[in-house]
Amino acid sequence: MKMSMNVGIIGYGNLGRGVELAVNAAADMELKAVFTRRDPSSLKIASENVPVVNIKEVGDWADKLDVVILCGGSATDLPVQTPEYAKLFNVVDSFDTHARIPEHFANVDAAAKDGGNCAVISVGWDPGLFSLARIYSNAVLPEGQDYTFWGRGVSQGHSDAIRRISGVKNAKQYTVPVQAALDAVRSGSNPELTTRDKHERECFVVLEEGADAAGIENEIKTMPNYFADYNTTVHFIDEAEFARDHQGMAHGGFVIRSGKTGAQKENNELIEFQLKLDSNPEFTGSVLTAYARAVVRLNKEGKAGCMTAFDIAPAYLSPLSGEDLRAHLL
Amino acid sequence: MKMSMNVGIIGYGNLGRGVELAVNAAADMELKAVFTRRDPSSLKIASENVPVVNIKEVGDWADKLDVVILCGGSATDLPVQTPEYAKLFNVVDSFDTHARIPEHFANVDAAAKDGGNCAVISVGWDPGLFSLARIYSNAVLPEGQDYTFWGRGVSQGHSDAIRRISGVKNAKQYTVPVQAALDAVRSGSNPELTTRDKHERECFVVLEEGADAAGIENEIKTMPNYFADYNTTVHFIDEAEFARDHQGMAHGGFVIRSGKTGAQKENNELIEFQLKLDSNPEFTGSVLTAYARAVVRLNKEGKAGCMTAFDIAPAYLSPLSGEDLRAHLL
């Protein structure tokens, strides 16, 4: 008989709902509770017979859960929550503020060791599966160049930046990889690419009544950091079109390592990893769930402390046995 | 100071030369000996000041090498060599006879444990990196379909089969993925594809003088197992063209998992891993070399026995520290 893992979710936004779907789809996992800062009675979750619990009561669940999947944001939630809950539970998060990863890793590592728990941080697709593509391809091809392209998909940060402009009612910004740059990379020529060469930004904007379209378009296109370094297109649309065409959560991207082998480095070796996702949060939730399985197993083996995707052998992510993996996937 | 790993190579064909290049390119490795069944004095290797040693003397090197990379063939060499040398050394091989992997794994595991050594088998690109693409994408997307395409590249087995036909002087056979099948898979429609749908076979054949071209073309196209189930094209060329255009060792392929997420499985999530290689043996040698680094480290941690790519955390493959990996590749 296979043992089922008892799973908790902290945070029930798009990502929390994606994790819920993935946990419910896993034969070896059981969702036991969803924790929220909101009034639990106000929150209706998709799973039946799973309690919604006030986050303040999470300590009561320390012996009831094998792993907790943290679904808050990287800006303010996870830097606090992951260390806090790593004292009580095995935890998994998708922390993606790149510059703060060393600090986050150290905080979570200390807390997890303190509690005798395992934590894995920064799993999702970037960081996460894209990081795996980078580490494997760099290990195999030490001589070479890495390229990461994102999109086509919505950037929340860029959409927010547009919405802060006076006269803008609503906005979505899509990050779009430039096909000519992708083609150049795939040719093996190892081009030097500027920010402008690699990605374009496409904006769909709903204006407040009487707003100055030309002025707003100029304000977007010249906005430092967010848009000034890119070729940016601005489309003004009405609310109906916005509601109809811009609610999707598709995303994706490409990690390419273009390496050289041979005595004279005369041979090109191209490794490419691609994602094309209809639902960014459901996919990210699926990655978190696979790593939740891994941390439970690693903790049962006596491991404690913080890890990333780099530190975990792939077999730990799969519900299949070593024999089955070798027979069917090797 | 970083410790250098002392590496030996057994077998000096195309793959052995590829491994030699990769070991010499690794700052943390030193090639110490190349072992051969041939008369060592007859074998000129690319590295200077590295001895070529008769394989019969390999036992004398048990204390001098941290790892030995086995570069023989899967048909007859590796089933004997890997268990034999796993008693003496940490070893790595690229065993790729799929049906015999369970048996090979068991034999190598027993021998490696007996010698207190670590062995990793079946690393290269398929099995190897393609296997990694399959395990990660299956763990993340349990609901879905796997597709593997090979090519464009030479199949040695199919080239040999043509050369055995009477009247054929020389031949190369290229396995070619069918673009329409790739497009269908990438659309997310999860098509059922037959053998004929997925790959074509393109043959370049040099005839003996007076040979019956039409008869040979028919014999190729109707050959059971090798060609009968495929759309096959046969080009008859002269020796000069064969020597000029068909000496390359390019290869590659695609692993795609097309998965579904969502309450009604309404969202497509596509994970694609691609290789486009100018030199199949140099790339395969690079993978073997990265895993050689891993087995040395795992053995130093006290591990013994047989593993595959599934059992090894990616960080073991990289010369970088955990801090550097998190800072630069996560």
XYZ file of C-alpha atoms in Angstrom:
660
model
C 0.000 0.000 0.000
C 1.278 3.439 -0.923
C 1.278 6.008 1.825
C -0.557 9.187 1.070
C 1.101 12.510 1.853
C -0.938 15.055 3.773
C -0.636 18.454 2.121
C -1.532 21.985 3.224
C -1.750 25.109 1.083
C -1.053 28.585 2.435
C -2.551 31.328 0.266
C -5.453 30.878 -2.133
C -4.951 33.143 -5.141
C -4.335 31.913 -8.701
C -1.270 29.943 -7.621
C -3.025 28.356 -4.633
C -5.832 27.206 -6.921
C -3.254 25.770 -9.336
C -1.601 23.832 -6.506
C -4.981 22.580 -5.302
C -5.694 21.106 -8.762
C -2.257 19.455 -8.909
C -2.494 17.970 -5.402
C -5.959 16.600 -6.115
C -4.637 15.057 -9.351
C -1.803 13.262 -7.493
C -2.740 9.730 -6.409
C -0.222 9.773 -3.560
C -1.325 13.101 -2.006
C -4.257 14.317 -0.003
C -5.139 17.982 0.477
C -5.896 18.417 4.196
C -6.307 22.185 4.666
C -6.131 25.564 2.948
C -4.873 28.382 5.179
C -5.840 31.981 4.555
C -5.466 35.461 6.038
C -9.025 36.213 4.982
C -12.098 35.308 6.986
C -12.251 31.534 6.309
C -16.030 31.613 6.038
C -15.716 34.064 3.131
C -13.498 31.737 1.090
C -15.033 29.063 -1.104
C -12.449 26.594 -2.408
C -12.806 24.094 -5.220
C -12.186 20.994 -3.103
C -15.083 19.544 -1.164
C -14.633 18.453 2.436
C -11.325 20.296 2.818
C -11.353 22.846 5.649
C -10.410 26.481 5.100
C -8.461 27.534 8.187
C -7.372 30.891 9.547
C -3.623 31.202 9.121
C -3.331 32.057 12.815
C -4.248 28.457 13.622
C -1.591 26.906 11.395
C 0.493 25.886 14.423
C -2.203 23.423 15.457
C -1.521 21.500 12.251
C 2.183 20.831 12.814
C 1.696 17.095 13.358
C -1.040 16.668 10.772
C 0.705 17.746 7.569
C 3.655 16.179 5.744
C 4.269 19.297 3.673
C 2.925 22.805 3.218
C 3.007 24.548 -0.163
C 3.382 28.314 0.117
C 1.429 30.234 -2.497
C 2.033 33.848 -1.480
C 3.929 36.513 -3.395
C 7.689 36.983 -3.494
C 7.629 40.700 -2.685
C 6.328 40.603 0.876
C 4.727 37.216 1.722
C 7.380 34.580 1.135
C 10.395 36.364 2.714
C 8.450 36.188 5.996
C 6.315 33.088 5.559
C 8.803 30.540 4.268
C 11.245 30.891 7.193
C 8.344 31.087 9.650
C 6.606 27.934 8.463
C 9.825 26.006 7.760
C 10.155 25.783 11.532
C 6.894 23.809 11.673
C 6.602 21.982 8.357
C 8.388 20.720 5.307
C 7.750 23.580 2.891
C 7.946 24.468 -0.790
C 7.846 27.943 -2.314
C 8.218 29.667 -5.688
C 10.274 32.653 -4.478
C 11.400 34.457 -7.631
C 13.082 37.715 -6.593
C 16.415 36.782 -8.033
C 18.612 39.255 -6.204
C 17.269 38.196 -2.814
C 17.629 34.439 -3.240
C 20.902 34.153 -1.226
C 19.319 35.940 1.735
C 16.077 33.969 1.463
C 18.013 30.703 1.184
C 19.999 31.480 4.344
C 16.886 32.434 6.355
C 14.945 29.378 5.273
C 17.923 27.084 5.801
C 18.370 28.196 9.413
C 14.654 27.874 10.170
C 14.276 24.489 8.497
C 17.295 23.059 10.304
C 15.931 24.452 13.538
C 12.676 22.591 12.996
C 14.262 19.455 11.538
C 12.378 20.080 8.307
C 13.146 20.161 4.591
C 12.459 23.234 2.490
C 12.784 23.775 -1.228
C 12.649 27.339 -2.494
C 12.338 28.949 -5.911
C 10.622 26.143 -7.772
C 8.250 26.970 -10.577
C 9.384 27.501 -14.137
C 11.767 30.446 -13.837
C 13.331 29.953 -11.367
C 12.669 26.226 -11.481
C 12.541 24.227 -14.706
C 14.444 26.965 -16.570
C 17.134 26.801 -13.870
C 17.391 23.055 -14.428
C 17.805 23.611 -18.163
C 20.605 26.073 -17.389
C 22.504 23.884 -14.899
C 22.386 20.692 -16.975
C 23.333 22.445 -20.202
C 26.152 24.392 -18.533
C 27.545 21.248 -16.927
C 27.533 19.425 -20.258
C 28.754 22.347 -22.380
C 31.163 24.405 -20.252
C 32.142 26.426 -23.325
C 29.143 28.367 -24.560
C 26.523 31.027 -24.102
C 23.143 31.012 -22.291
C 20.047 32.715 -23.630
C 16.693 33.002 -21.847
C 13.616 34.375 -23.587
C 10.243 34.879 -21.901
C 6.820 34.979 -23.428
C 4.513 35.418 -25.051
C 2.879 36.122 -21.717
C 1.617 38.743 -19.330
C 4.066 40.556 -17.081
C 2.194 41.539 -13.930
C 4.798 44.143 -12.994
C 4.636 45.890 -16.362
C 0.828 45.786 -16.405
C 0.784 47.368 -12.937
C 3.172 50.098 -14.082
C 0.814 51.082 -16.893
C -2.217 51.032 -14.596
C -0.513 53.552 -12.320
C -0.546 56.162 -15.140
C -3.252 58.760 -14.660
C -6.054 58.294 -17.206
C -5.537 54.523 -17.513
C -8.493 52.414 -16.426
C -7.053 48.998 -17.113
C -4.025 47.458 -18.857
C -2.266 44.227 -19.722
C 1.287 44.030 -20.946
C 2.631 41.082 -22.931
C 6.310 40.253 -23.099
C 7.091 38.918 -26.577
C 10.338 37.207 -27.606
C 11.746 38.559 -30.882
C 11.715 35.812 -33.510
C 14.814 37.169 -35.289
C 16.790 36.949 -32.044
C 15.623 33.379 -31.425
C 16.617 32.469 -34.978
C 20.047 34.051 -34.538
C 20.640 32.101 -31.324
C 19.501 28.850 -32.920
C 21.932 29.383 -35.792
C 24.803 28.757 -33.366
C 26.367 32.157 -34.067
C 26.315 33.101 -30.341
C 25.163 36.682 -30.981
C 25.511 39.481 -28.456
C 21.936 40.596 -27.916
C 20.765 43.803 -26.277
C 17.615 44.066 -24.196
C 15.856 45.614 -27.208
C 16.985 42.782 -29.496
C 15.509 40.021 -27.361
C 12.013 41.107 -26.305
C 9.237 43.429 -27.423
C 6.471 44.754 -25.181
C 2.878 44.840 -26.349
C 0.371 46.814 -24.269
C -3.439 46.709 -24.288
C -4.845 49.745 -22.532
C -8.382 50.835 -21.579
C -8.574 54.617 -21.073
C -10.668 56.597 -18.627
C -13.157 58.839 -20.430
C -11.500 61.943 -21.824
C -7.940 60.708 -21.230
C -5.124 61.885 -23.517
C -4.248 58.814 -25.598
C -1.162 60.269 -27.309
C 0.237 61.539 -24.021
C -0.306 58.191 -22.302
C 1.244 56.274 -25.184
C 4.302 58.489 -24.916
C 4.426 58.091 -21.152
C 4.371 54.302 -21.485
C 6.994 54.104 -24.224
C 9.458 56.357 -22.432
C 9.019 54.881 -18.944
C 12.519 54.114 -17.615
C 13.389 50.484 -16.699
C 9.971 49.183 -17.747
C 9.643 50.271 -21.390
C 12.286 52.770 -22.537
C 14.790 50.051 -23.490
C 12.292 48.067 -25.551
C 10.326 48.374 -28.761
C 6.860 48.880 -27.336
C 3.478 48.801 -29.039
C 0.401 50.334 -27.393
C -3.140 49.332 -28.397
C -6.063 51.265 -26.983
C -9.110 49.038 -26.652
C -12.512 49.235 -24.990
C -13.555 47.436 -21.841
C -15.548 44.782 -23.683
C -12.535 43.750 -25.765
C -10.330 43.829 -22.689
C -12.714 41.555 -20.800
C -13.051 39.198 -23.766
C -9.443 38.863 -24.972
C -7.120 39.671 -22.098
C -8.097 37.490 -19.148
C -5.873 34.553 -20.127
C -2.891 33.413 -18.105
C -0.810 31.918 -20.883
C 2.965 32.223 -20.714
C 6.115 30.426 -21.725
C 9.630 30.919 -22.915
C 12.902 29.447 -24.062
C 16.245 28.561 -22.474
C 18.955 27.938 -25.022
C 22.577 27.037 -24.477
C 24.690 27.342 -27.570
C 27.944 25.512 -26.896
C 31.108 24.532 -28.671
C 33.019 21.277 -28.717
C 35.989 20.014 -30.699
C 39.725 20.585 -30.605
C 39.257 23.934 -32.354
C 35.774 24.517 -30.862
C 34.561 23.969 -34.392
C 31.329 22.149 -33.557
C 28.093 23.798 -32.416
C 25.934 21.956 -29.921
C 22.543 23.495 -29.236
C 20.411 22.595 -26.217
C 16.974 24.168 -26.134
C 14.248 23.960 -23.508
C 10.822 25.437 -24.275
C 7.597 25.950 -22.411
C 4.268 26.917 -23.979
C 1.728 27.214 -21.190
C -1.992 27.899 -21.357
C -2.053 28.482 -17.609
C 0.984 29.897 -15.876
C -0.431 29.415 -12.325
C -1.644 25.861 -12.951
C 1.712 24.878 -14.405
C 3.667 26.569 -11.624
C 1.387 24.830 -9.116
C 2.173 21.510 -10.772
C 5.912 22.096 -10.358
C 5.487 23.053 -6.687
C 3.461 19.897 -6.112
C 6.106 17.623 -7.652
C 8.737 19.211 -5.380
C 6.399 18.814 -2.383
C 6.624 15.052 -2.980
C 10.417 15.342 -3.026
C 10.793 17.257 0.242
C 8.584 14.800 2.112
C 10.732 11.914 0.921
C 14.010 13.695 1.627
C 12.858 14.607 5.127
C 11.891 10.959 5.760
C 15.468 10.059 4.814
C 16.640 12.366 7.585
C 17.512 15.432 5.544
C 16.863 18.914 6.941
C 17.553 22.436 5.693
C 16.990 24.466 2.558
C 17.473 23.194 -0.969
C 16.775 24.309 -4.503
C 15.943 22.298 -7.617
C 19.707 21.917 -8.093
C 20.019 19.785 -4.959
C 17.277 17.265 -5.635
C 17.665 14.142 -7.785
C 14.861 13.910 -10.345
C 13.633 10.501 -9.101
C 12.360 12.170 -5.917
C 9.789 14.127 -7.959
C 8.112 11.094 -9.474
C 5.573 8.769 -7.868
C 7.081 5.881 -9.870
C 9.576 3.388 -8.414
C 13.186 3.252 -9.580
C 12.407 0.068 -11.545
C 9.444 1.668 -13.302
C 11.370 4.830 -14.056
C 14.236 2.865 -15.609
C 11.842 0.690 -17.600
C 9.596 3.445 -18.944
C 11.347 6.814 -18.942
C 15.078 6.091 -19.272
C 42.808 24.802 -3.990
C 40.431 22.632 -5.964
C 41.305 18.984 -6.120
C 41.717 17.583 -9.571
C 40.025 14.298 -10.432
C 42.144 11.645 -12.100
C 40.306 10.188 -15.068
C 40.840 7.113 -17.232
C 39.217 6.277 -20.561
C 38.580 2.728 -21.740
C 38.097 2.504 -25.500
C 39.328 5.025 -28.031
C 36.845 5.240 -30.907
C 34.768 8.315 -31.742
C 33.226 8.373 -28.265
C 36.577 7.947 -26.506
C 37.961 10.887 -28.470
C 34.891 12.931 -27.514
C 35.419 12.145 -23.836
C 39.114 13.011 -24.125
C 38.228 16.485 -25.433
C 35.680 17.034 -22.652
C 38.017 15.867 -19.875
C 40.806 18.080 -21.173
C 38.383 21.028 -21.253
C 37.406 20.507 -17.592
C 39.510 22.553 -15.160
C 38.902 20.093 -12.327
C 39.903 16.923 -14.208
C 43.087 15.371 -15.438
C 43.264 12.600 -18.008
C 45.713 10.014 -16.655
C 45.484 7.062 -19.047
C 43.704 5.695 -22.111
C 43.200 1.924 -22.068
C 42.872 -0.094 -25.273
C 42.564 -3.674 -26.502
C 44.778 -2.723 -29.438
C 48.568 -2.723 -29.359
C 49.166 0.482 -27.352
C 52.141 1.426 -29.516
C 49.822 1.483 -32.550
C 47.454 4.023 -31.001
C 48.156 7.745 -31.270
C 45.899 9.822 -29.033
C 45.280 13.549 -29.144
C 46.562 14.290 -25.628
C 50.257 14.714 -25.110
C 52.011 13.039 -22.186
C 49.075 10.722 -21.462
C 50.022 7.036 -21.578
C 48.153 4.542 -23.753
C 47.923 1.341 -21.740
C 46.989 -2.218 -22.606
C 43.593 -2.971 -21.093
C 45.085 -6.083 -19.454
C 47.063 -3.804 -17.147
C 44.059 -1.785 -15.978
C 44.111 -3.475 -12.554
C 47.434 -1.791 -11.777
C 45.624 1.566 -11.933
C 43.003 0.867 -9.261
C 44.518 3.321 -6.778
C 45.512 5.918 -9.353
C 42.168 6.844 -10.910
C 39.138 8.534 -9.362
C 36.866 7.501 -12.216
C 36.971 5.556 -15.457
C 34.774 6.472 -18.409
C 33.779 3.465 -20.512
C 33.611 4.223 -24.224
C 32.845 0.805 -25.704
C 29.702 -0.290 -27.507
C 26.448 -1.387 -25.911
C 26.088 -4.590 -27.921
C 29.043 -6.557 -26.587
C 31.551 -4.308 -24.739
C 29.626 -2.609 -21.952
C 27.573 -5.581 -20.687
C 30.914 -7.189 -19.785
C 33.130 -4.176 -19.120
C 30.953 -2.030 -16.868
C 30.393 -4.739 -14.208
C 34.014 -5.853 -14.493
C 35.526 -2.400 -13.997
C 32.924 -1.242 -11.452
C 34.660 -3.629 -9.056
C 37.855 -1.579 -9.387
C 36.776 1.982 -10.168
C 33.993 4.505 -10.087
C 32.646 4.146 -13.622
C 30.373 5.863 -16.129
C 28.904 4.358 -19.291
C 26.458 5.228 -22.083
C 24.733 1.830 -22.284
C 21.783 2.326 -24.624
C 20.231 -1.079 -25.296
C 16.927 -0.207 -23.729
C 15.519 -3.689 -23.210
C 18.625 -4.824 -21.343
C 18.927 -1.887 -18.936
C 17.324 -3.713 -15.932
C 19.782 -6.599 -16.305
C 22.747 -4.270 -16.847
C 21.722 -2.151 -13.867
C 21.566 -5.222 -11.600
C 24.954 -6.535 -12.740
C 26.667 -3.178 -12.352
C 24.988 -2.504 -9.009
C 26.247 -5.782 -7.522
C 29.783 -5.226 -8.827
C 29.971 -1.588 -7.722
C 28.730 -2.390 -4.219
C 31.219 -5.232 -4.076
C 34.048 -2.805 -4.844
C 32.661 0.080 -2.780
C 32.414 2.148 -5.954
C 29.825 4.351 -7.641
C 28.627 3.644 -11.157
C 26.294 5.599 -13.387
C 24.977 3.861 -16.485
C 23.117 4.995 -19.596
C 24.171 8.621 -19.672
C 24.500 10.372 -23.007
C 21.593 12.073 -24.708
C 19.130 9.206 -25.219
C 19.229 7.609 -22.728
C 20.541 10.548 -20.699
C 19.392 14.121 -21.241
C 16.258 12.940 -23.076
C 15.478 10.699 -20.086
C 15.794 13.731 -17.814
C 13.391 15.679 -20.015
C 10.949 12.777 -19.745
C 11.157 12.318 -15.964
C 10.862 16.018 -15.082
C 8.019 16.651 -17.503
C 6.134 13.523 -16.404
C 6.517 14.452 -12.730
C 5.193 17.953 -13.383
C 2.436 16.956 -15.838
C 1.109 13.549 -14.749
C -1.753 13.879 -17.252
C -0.342 13.941 -20.772
C 1.482 12.270 -23.604
C 5.211 11.841 -24.355
C 6.706 12.150 -27.808
C 10.334 11.508 -28.750
C 11.685 12.324 -32.212
C 15.227 11.596 -33.354
C 17.229 13.293 -36.063
C 18.207 14.515 -38.435
C 21.131 12.177 -37.899
C 22.855 8.985 -38.963
C 21.590 5.677 -37.615
C 24.543 3.299 -37.498
C 22.313 0.223 -37.317
C 20.322 1.188 -40.398
C 23.469 2.138 -42.337
C 24.947 -1.266 -41.480
C 21.774 -3.025 -42.642
C 22.064 -1.386 -46.075
C 25.764 -2.202 -46.338
C 24.981 -5.894 -45.840
C 22.984 -5.935 -49.121
C 24.883 -7.540 -51.967
C 25.987 -4.929 -54.522
C 26.231 -2.111 -51.956
C 29.698 -0.656 -51.525
C 28.884 1.985 -48.909
C 25.841 3.570 -47.319
C 24.638 6.111 -44.760
C 21.090 6.278 -43.471
C 19.622 9.423 -41.943
C 16.670 9.326 -39.567
C 14.513 12.406 -40.218
C 11.681 13.605 -37.983
C 8.533 14.468 -39.939
C 7.775 18.180 -39.611
C 3.995 17.675 -39.859
C 4.102 15.282 -36.909
C 6.173 17.735 -34.844
C 3.695 20.502 -35.701
C 0.745 18.319 -34.692
C 2.363 17.504 -31.335
C 3.192 21.160 -30.700
C -0.430 22.122 -31.353
C -1.392 20.347 -28.133
C -3.805 17.990 -29.916
C -2.029 14.887 -28.504
C -2.196 12.975 -31.801
C -1.789 9.209 -32.047
C 1.213 8.825 -34.335
C 2.319 5.686 -36.152
C 5.947 4.819 -36.799
C 5.498 6.044 -40.384
C 3.995 9.339 -39.209
C 6.929 10.276 -36.988
C 10.121 9.568 -38.933
C 11.336 9.215 -42.502
C 14.466 7.382 -43.573
C 16.818 8.864 -46.142
C 19.541 6.631 -47.584
C 22.689 7.539 -49.504
C 24.103 4.486 -51.252
C 27.271 3.834 -53.283
C 26.856 0.795 -55.567
C 29.400 -1.773 -56.626
C 30.036 -1.700 -60.359
C 27.248 -3.408 -62.273
C 24.907 -3.648 -59.289
C 21.129 -3.616 -59.852
C 20.007 -0.230 -58.540
C 16.272 -0.838 -58.833
C 16.533 -4.214 -57.113
C 18.625 -2.774 -54.282
C 16.277 0.174 -53.817
C 13.387 -2.276 -53.517
C 15.319 -4.492 -51.106
C 16.031 -1.494 -48.847
C 12.489 -0.144 -48.872
C 10.895 -3.484 -48.061
C 13.400 -4.599 -45.406
C 11.366 -5.659 -42.344
C 11.922 -3.804 -39.019
C 14.478 -1.445 -40.533
C 12.625 0.225 -43.435
C 9.290 -1.422 -44.325
C 7.318 0.619 -41.766
C 8.757 3.968 -42.914
C 8.646 6.260 -45.900
C 12.139 5.709 -47.255
C 14.062 7.615 -49.900
C 17.113 6.103 -51.580
C 19.736 8.252 -53.335
C 22.462 6.544 -55.337
C 25.640 8.610 -55.295
C 29.255 8.130 -56.262
C 32.151 7.617 -53.915
C 33.422 11.180 -54.234
C 30.089 12.636 -53.143
C 29.830 10.082 -50.342
C 33.294 11.010 -49.068
C 32.544 14.736 -49.342
C 29.014 14.974 -47.906
C 28.399 12.019 -45.627
C 31.229 11.904 -43.099
C 29.518 14.184 -40.559
C 28.379 13.048 -37.130
C 25.528 15.499 -36.613
C 22.446 14.345 -34.756
C 19.711 15.612 -32.503
C 16.078 15.260 -31.651
C 13.105 16.369 -29.625
C 11.366 15.245 -26.442
C 7.936 16.778 -26.022
C 5.419 16.265 -23.252
C 2.003 17.623 -24.059
C 0.062 17.779 -20.813
C -3.261 18.960 -19.506
C -4.141 20.939 -16.399
C -7.353 22.497 -15.122
C -10.513 21.196 -13.504
C -11.769 20.006 -16.905
C -8.260 19.361 -18.268
C -8.963 22.337 -20.496
C -5.464 23.833 -20.527
C -2.550 22.603 -22.656
C 0.921 22.773 -21.195
C 3.761 21.970 -23.587
C 7.286 21.111 -22.437
C 9.822 20.669 -25.217
C 13.488 19.700 -25.046
C 15.591 19.875 -28.204
C 19.107 18.988 -29.187
C 20.830 20.039 -32.412
C 24.309 18.559 -32.389
C 27.146 18.980 -34.870
C 29.025 16.126 -33.216
C 27.099 13.317 -31.606
C 30.198 11.648 -30.064
C 31.665 14.902 -28.737
C 28.362 15.840 -27.135
C 27.819 12.362 -25.695
C 31.384 12.474 -24.369
C 30.604 15.801 -22.707
C 27.609 14.280 -20.911
C 29.649 11.280 -19.742
C 32.320 13.639 -18.418
C 29.820 15.704 -16.410
C 28.493 12.503 -14.830
C 32.047 11.342 -14.118
C 32.377 14.417 -11.900
C 29.163 13.402 -10.118
C 30.153 9.802 -9.378
C 33.478 10.848 -7.895
C 31.716 13.255 -5.556
C 28.992 10.773 -4.607
C 31.561 8.093 -3.868
C 33.494 10.544 -1.662
C 30.241 11.019 0.275
C 30.195 7.287 0.925
C 27.748 6.208 -1.774
C 28.254 2.904 -3.604
C 26.273 1.022 -6.240
C 24.666 1.711 -9.575
C 22.700 4.833 -10.427
C 21.186 6.467 -13.480
C 20.698 10.149 -14.320
C 17.423 9.909 -12.366
C 19.266 9.345 -9.085
C 21.728 12.227 -9.245
C 20.973 15.804 -8.200
C 22.022 18.261 -10.923
C 24.419 20.183 -8.660
C 26.769 17.165 -8.654
C 27.398 17.652 -12.384
C 28.655 21.210 -12.110
C 32.091 22.406 -11.028
C 30.436 25.475 -9.457
C 29.679 25.791 -5.737
C 26.121 25.856 -4.412
C 26.440 29.618 -3.824
C 27.626 30.245 -7.382
C 24.942 28.031 -8.859
C 22.206 29.841 -6.943
C 23.618 33.237 -7.867
C 24.172 32.602 -11.569
C 21.997 29.772 -12.852
C 18.904 29.701 -10.620
